[in-house]
């Protein structure tokens, strides 16, 4: 009798664990694909707001002035807005670190944030909507 109760209890516990894992939301869902390998995407919104419009970067940019977000896989919120001082998230599709800078010209004297290879991150409070340049480091 004890063996049957143990087996039944274990089955219930396993079911509860499986249901809990299946319904748990990830801490930060990756954005729908806008980038491909060798690119970095900057997004107008953070992950909690659905990312929105995208700027696809393929090389170092010393000043985001004159660069604009466009509609992408995550929608068009922010489309047409200048990238400089308006990015909230980064999706890296490169094998190197990528760094976002508060100042133009890759100046980290005020603030900068390094994004690991192949990572999707929200910019920290110093850089969210305060970004001026970005490059591979």
PDB file of C-alpha atoms in Angstrom:
ATOM      1  CA  UNK A   1       0.000   0.000   0.000  1.00  0.00           C
ATOM      2  CA  UNK A   2       2.811   2.450   0.857  1.00  0.00           C
ATOM      3  CA  UNK A   3       4.460   1.788  -2.493  1.00  0.00           C
ATOM      4  CA  UNK A   4       1.233   2.621  -4.370  1.00  0.00           C
ATOM      5  CA  UNK A   5       0.816   5.887  -2.412  1.00  0.00           C
ATOM      6  CA  UNK A   6       4.429   6.829  -3.088  1.00  0.00           C
ATOM      7  CA  UNK A   7       4.068   6.123  -6.812  1.00  0.00           C
ATOM      8  CA  UNK A   8       0.798   8.102  -6.938  1.00  0.00           C
ATOM      9  CA  UNK A   9       2.330  11.028  -5.043  1.00  0.00           C
ATOM     10  CA  UNK A  10       5.382  11.028  -7.302  1.00  0.00           C
ATOM     11  CA  UNK A  11       3.165  11.032 -10.404  1.00  0.00           C
ATOM     12  CA  UNK A  12       1.153  14.004  -9.092  1.00  0.00           C
ATOM     13  CA  UNK A  13       4.322  15.898  -8.187  1.00  0.00           C
ATOM     14  CA  UNK A  14       5.771  15.231 -11.635  1.00  0.00           C
ATOM     15  CA  UNK A  15       2.589  16.460 -13.303  1.00  0.00           C
ATOM     16  CA  UNK A  16       2.560  19.651 -11.241  1.00  0.00           C
ATOM     17  CA  UNK A  17       6.223  20.300 -12.050  1.00  0.00           C
ATOM     18  CA  UNK A  18       5.631  19.716 -15.774  1.00  0.00           C
ATOM     19  CA  UNK A  19       2.634  22.062 -15.845  1.00  0.00           C
ATOM     20  CA  UNK A  20       4.589  24.704 -13.914  1.00  0.00           C
ATOM     21  CA  UNK A  21       7.504  24.544 -16.328  1.00  0.00           C
ATOM     22  CA  UNK A  22       5.248  24.630 -19.367  1.00  0.00           C
ATOM     23  CA  UNK A  23       3.419  27.757 -18.203  1.00  0.00           C
ATOM     24  CA  UNK A  24       6.360  29.712 -16.772  1.00  0.00           C
ATOM     25  CA  UNK A  25       7.225  32.792 -18.817  1.00  0.00           C
ATOM     26  CA  UNK A  26      10.875  33.422 -19.646  1.00  0.00           C
ATOM     27  CA  UNK A  27      12.578  36.313 -17.856  1.00  0.00           C
ATOM     28  CA  UNK A  28      13.229  38.064 -21.164  1.00  0.00           C
ATOM     29  CA  UNK A  29      11.782  36.645 -24.334  1.00  0.00           C
ATOM     30  CA  UNK A  30      13.954  37.021 -27.414  1.00  0.00           C
ATOM     31  CA  UNK A  31      12.590  39.376 -30.047  1.00  0.00           C
ATOM     32  CA  UNK A  32      11.094  38.071 -33.260  1.00  0.00           C
ATOM     33  CA  UNK A  33      13.850  37.810 -35.837  1.00  0.00           C
ATOM     34  CA  UNK A  34      14.889  41.045 -37.543  1.00  0.00           C
ATOM     35  CA  UNK A  35      18.627  40.377 -37.536  1.00  0.00           C
ATOM     36  CA  UNK A  36      20.621  37.659 -39.187  1.00  0.00           C
ATOM     37  CA  UNK A  37      24.138  36.504 -38.394  1.00  0.00           C
ATOM     38  CA  UNK A  38      26.658  39.326 -38.490  1.00  0.00           C
ATOM     39  CA  UNK A  39      24.146  42.020 -37.508  1.00  0.00           C
ATOM     40  CA  UNK A  40      23.066  43.814 -34.340  1.00  0.00           C
ATOM     41  CA  UNK A  41      19.523  45.132 -33.914  1.00  0.00           C
ATOM     42  CA  UNK A  42      18.674  48.131 -31.770  1.00  0.00           C
ATOM     43  CA  UNK A  43      15.014  48.389 -30.773  1.00  0.00           C
ATOM     44  CA  UNK A  44      12.869  51.395 -30.003  1.00  0.00           C
ATOM     45  CA  UNK A  45      11.165  49.672 -27.047  1.00  0.00           C
ATOM     46  CA  UNK A  46      12.355  47.299 -24.337  1.00  0.00           C
ATOM     47  CA  UNK A  47      11.288  43.659 -24.207  1.00  0.00           C
ATOM     48  CA  UNK A  48       8.417  44.401 -21.817  1.00  0.00           C
ATOM     49  CA  UNK A  49       6.903  46.722 -24.445  1.00  0.00           C
ATOM     50  CA  UNK A  50       7.340  44.359 -27.404  1.00  0.00           C
ATOM     51  CA  UNK A  51      10.536  45.874 -28.878  1.00  0.00           C
ATOM     52  CA  UNK A  52       8.780  47.800 -31.675  1.00  0.00           C
ATOM     53  CA  UNK A  53      10.710  49.318 -34.579  1.00  0.00           C
ATOM     54  CA  UNK A  54      14.251  48.209 -35.372  1.00  0.00           C
ATOM     55  CA  UNK A  55      17.559  49.643 -36.561  1.00  0.00           C
ATOM     56  CA  UNK A  56      19.780  46.975 -38.118  1.00  0.00           C
ATOM     57  CA  UNK A  57      23.475  47.710 -37.649  1.00  0.00           C
ATOM     58  CA  UNK A  58      26.101  45.942 -39.770  1.00  0.00           C
ATOM     59  CA  UNK A  59      29.205  47.895 -38.756  1.00  0.00           C
ATOM     60  CA  UNK A  60      30.466  50.345 -36.169  1.00  0.00           C
ATOM     61  CA  UNK A  61      28.432  53.577 -35.923  1.00  0.00           C
ATOM     62  CA  UNK A  62      30.214  56.491 -34.219  1.00  0.00           C
ATOM     63  CA  UNK A  63      27.072  58.647 -34.155  1.00  0.00           C
ATOM     64  CA  UNK A  64      23.470  57.435 -34.427  1.00  0.00           C
ATOM     65  CA  UNK A  65      22.315  60.916 -35.530  1.00  0.00           C
ATOM     66  CA  UNK A  66      20.674  60.641 -38.938  1.00  0.00           C
ATOM     67  CA  UNK A  67      19.961  56.897 -38.490  1.00  0.00           C
ATOM     68  CA  UNK A  68      16.279  55.925 -38.125  1.00  0.00           C
ATOM     69  CA  UNK A  69      14.194  53.051 -36.799  1.00  0.00           C
ATOM     70  CA  UNK A  70      11.959  51.210 -39.260  1.00  0.00           C
ATOM     71  CA  UNK A  71       9.126  48.717 -38.873  1.00  0.00           C
ATOM     72  CA  UNK A  72      10.191  45.120 -38.469  1.00  0.00           C
ATOM     73  CA  UNK A  73       9.143  41.732 -37.136  1.00  0.00           C
ATOM     74  CA  UNK A  74       8.193  43.311 -33.781  1.00  0.00           C
ATOM     75  CA  UNK A  75       5.973  46.053 -35.192  1.00  0.00           C
ATOM     76  CA  UNK A  76       6.335  49.674 -36.168  1.00  0.00           C
ATOM     77  CA  UNK A  77       6.108  51.511 -32.847  1.00  0.00           C
ATOM     78  CA  UNK A  78       8.915  54.087 -33.116  1.00  0.00           C
ATOM     79  CA  UNK A  79       9.294  53.765 -36.886  1.00  0.00           C
ATOM     80  CA  UNK A  80      10.814  56.950 -38.326  1.00  0.00           C
ATOM     81  CA  UNK A  81      12.300  58.033 -34.977  1.00  0.00           C
ATOM     82  CA  UNK A  82      16.030  58.783 -34.898  1.00  0.00           C
ATOM     83  CA  UNK A  83      18.093  56.024 -33.242  1.00  0.00           C
ATOM     84  CA  UNK A  84      20.254  58.506 -31.299  1.00  0.00           C
ATOM     85  CA  UNK A  85      18.895  58.725 -27.734  1.00  0.00           C
ATOM     86  CA  UNK A  86      15.874  56.514 -28.498  1.00  0.00           C
ATOM     87  CA  UNK A  87      17.019  52.852 -28.293  1.00  0.00           C
ATOM     88  CA  UNK A  88      15.829  50.650 -25.435  1.00  0.00           C
ATOM     89  CA  UNK A  89      17.029  47.121 -26.308  1.00  0.00           C
ATOM     90  CA  UNK A  90      19.746  45.316 -28.286  1.00  0.00           C
ATOM     91  CA  UNK A  91      19.692  41.937 -30.033  1.00  0.00           C
ATOM     92  CA  UNK A  92      23.194  40.752 -30.998  1.00  0.00           C
ATOM     93  CA  UNK A  93      23.754  38.217 -33.766  1.00  0.00           C
ATOM     94  CA  UNK A  94      27.544  38.480 -33.740  1.00  0.00           C
ATOM     95  CA  UNK A  95      30.280  36.328 -32.208  1.00  0.00           C
ATOM     96  CA  UNK A  96      31.918  39.306 -30.464  1.00  0.00           C
ATOM     97  CA  UNK A  97      30.904  41.689 -27.713  1.00  0.00           C
ATOM     98  CA  UNK A  98      28.979  44.767 -28.845  1.00  0.00           C
ATOM     99  CA  UNK A  99      29.108  47.986 -26.841  1.00  0.00           C
ATOM    100  CA  UNK A 100      26.552  50.812 -26.742  1.00  0.00           C
ATOM    101  CA  UNK A 101      27.867  54.224 -25.660  1.00  0.00           C
ATOM    102  CA  UNK A 102      26.166  57.194 -24.030  1.00  0.00           C
ATOM    103  CA  UNK A 103      28.325  59.589 -26.073  1.00  0.00           C
ATOM    104  CA  UNK A 104      29.150  59.786 -29.771  1.00  0.00           C
ATOM    105  CA  UNK A 105      32.592  58.628 -30.865  1.00  0.00           C
ATOM    106  CA  UNK A 106      32.637  55.526 -28.633  1.00  0.00           C
ATOM    107  CA  UNK A 107      33.244  57.582 -25.497  1.00  0.00           C
ATOM    108  CA  UNK A 108      32.549  55.551 -22.355  1.00  0.00           C
ATOM    109  CA  UNK A 109      33.353  58.381 -19.900  1.00  0.00           C
ATOM    110  CA  UNK A 110      29.683  58.820 -18.914  1.00  0.00           C
ATOM    111  CA  UNK A 111      28.236  55.355 -19.519  1.00  0.00           C
ATOM    112  CA  UNK A 112      28.442  52.326 -21.789  1.00  0.00           C
ATOM    113  CA  UNK A 113      27.032  48.801 -21.796  1.00  0.00           C
ATOM    114  CA  UNK A 114      28.578  45.675 -23.268  1.00  0.00           C
ATOM    115  CA  UNK A 115      26.270  43.111 -24.857  1.00  0.00           C
ATOM    116  CA  UNK A 116      27.557  39.536 -24.952  1.00  0.00           C
ATOM    117  CA  UNK A 117      27.698  37.613 -28.237  1.00  0.00           C
ATOM    118  CA  UNK A 118      24.268  36.389 -29.417  1.00  0.00           C
ATOM    119  CA  UNK A 119      22.465  38.044 -26.475  1.00  0.00           C
ATOM    120  CA  UNK A 120      19.218  40.024 -26.304  1.00  0.00           C
ATOM    121  CA  UNK A 121      19.202  42.666 -23.559  1.00  0.00           C
ATOM    122  CA  UNK A 122      17.344  45.738 -22.448  1.00  0.00           C
ATOM    123  CA  UNK A 123      19.644  48.732 -22.129  1.00  0.00           C
ATOM    124  CA  UNK A 124      20.383  49.734 -18.538  1.00  0.00           C
ATOM    125  CA  UNK A 125      18.884  52.891 -17.030  1.00  0.00           C
ATOM    126  CA  UNK A 126      21.952  54.971 -17.951  1.00  0.00           C
ATOM    127  CA  UNK A 127      21.644  54.127 -21.644  1.00  0.00           C
ATOM    128  CA  UNK A 128      17.942  53.555 -22.294  1.00  0.00           C
ATOM    129  CA  UNK A 129      16.977  56.487 -24.542  1.00  0.00           C
ATOM    130  CA  UNK A 130      20.507  57.895 -24.001  1.00  0.00           C
ATOM    131  CA  UNK A 131      22.557  56.142 -26.649  1.00  0.00           C
ATOM    132  CA  UNK A 132      24.783  57.861 -29.192  1.00  0.00           C
ATOM    133  CA  UNK A 133      27.129  55.248 -30.706  1.00  0.00           C
ATOM    134  CA  UNK A 134      27.801  51.512 -30.906  1.00  0.00           C
ATOM    135  CA  UNK A 135      30.551  49.189 -32.066  1.00  0.00           C
ATOM    136  CA  UNK A 136      32.036  45.711 -31.865  1.00  0.00           C
ATOM    137  CA  UNK A 137      34.632  45.423 -29.083  1.00  0.00           C
TER     138      UNK A 137
END
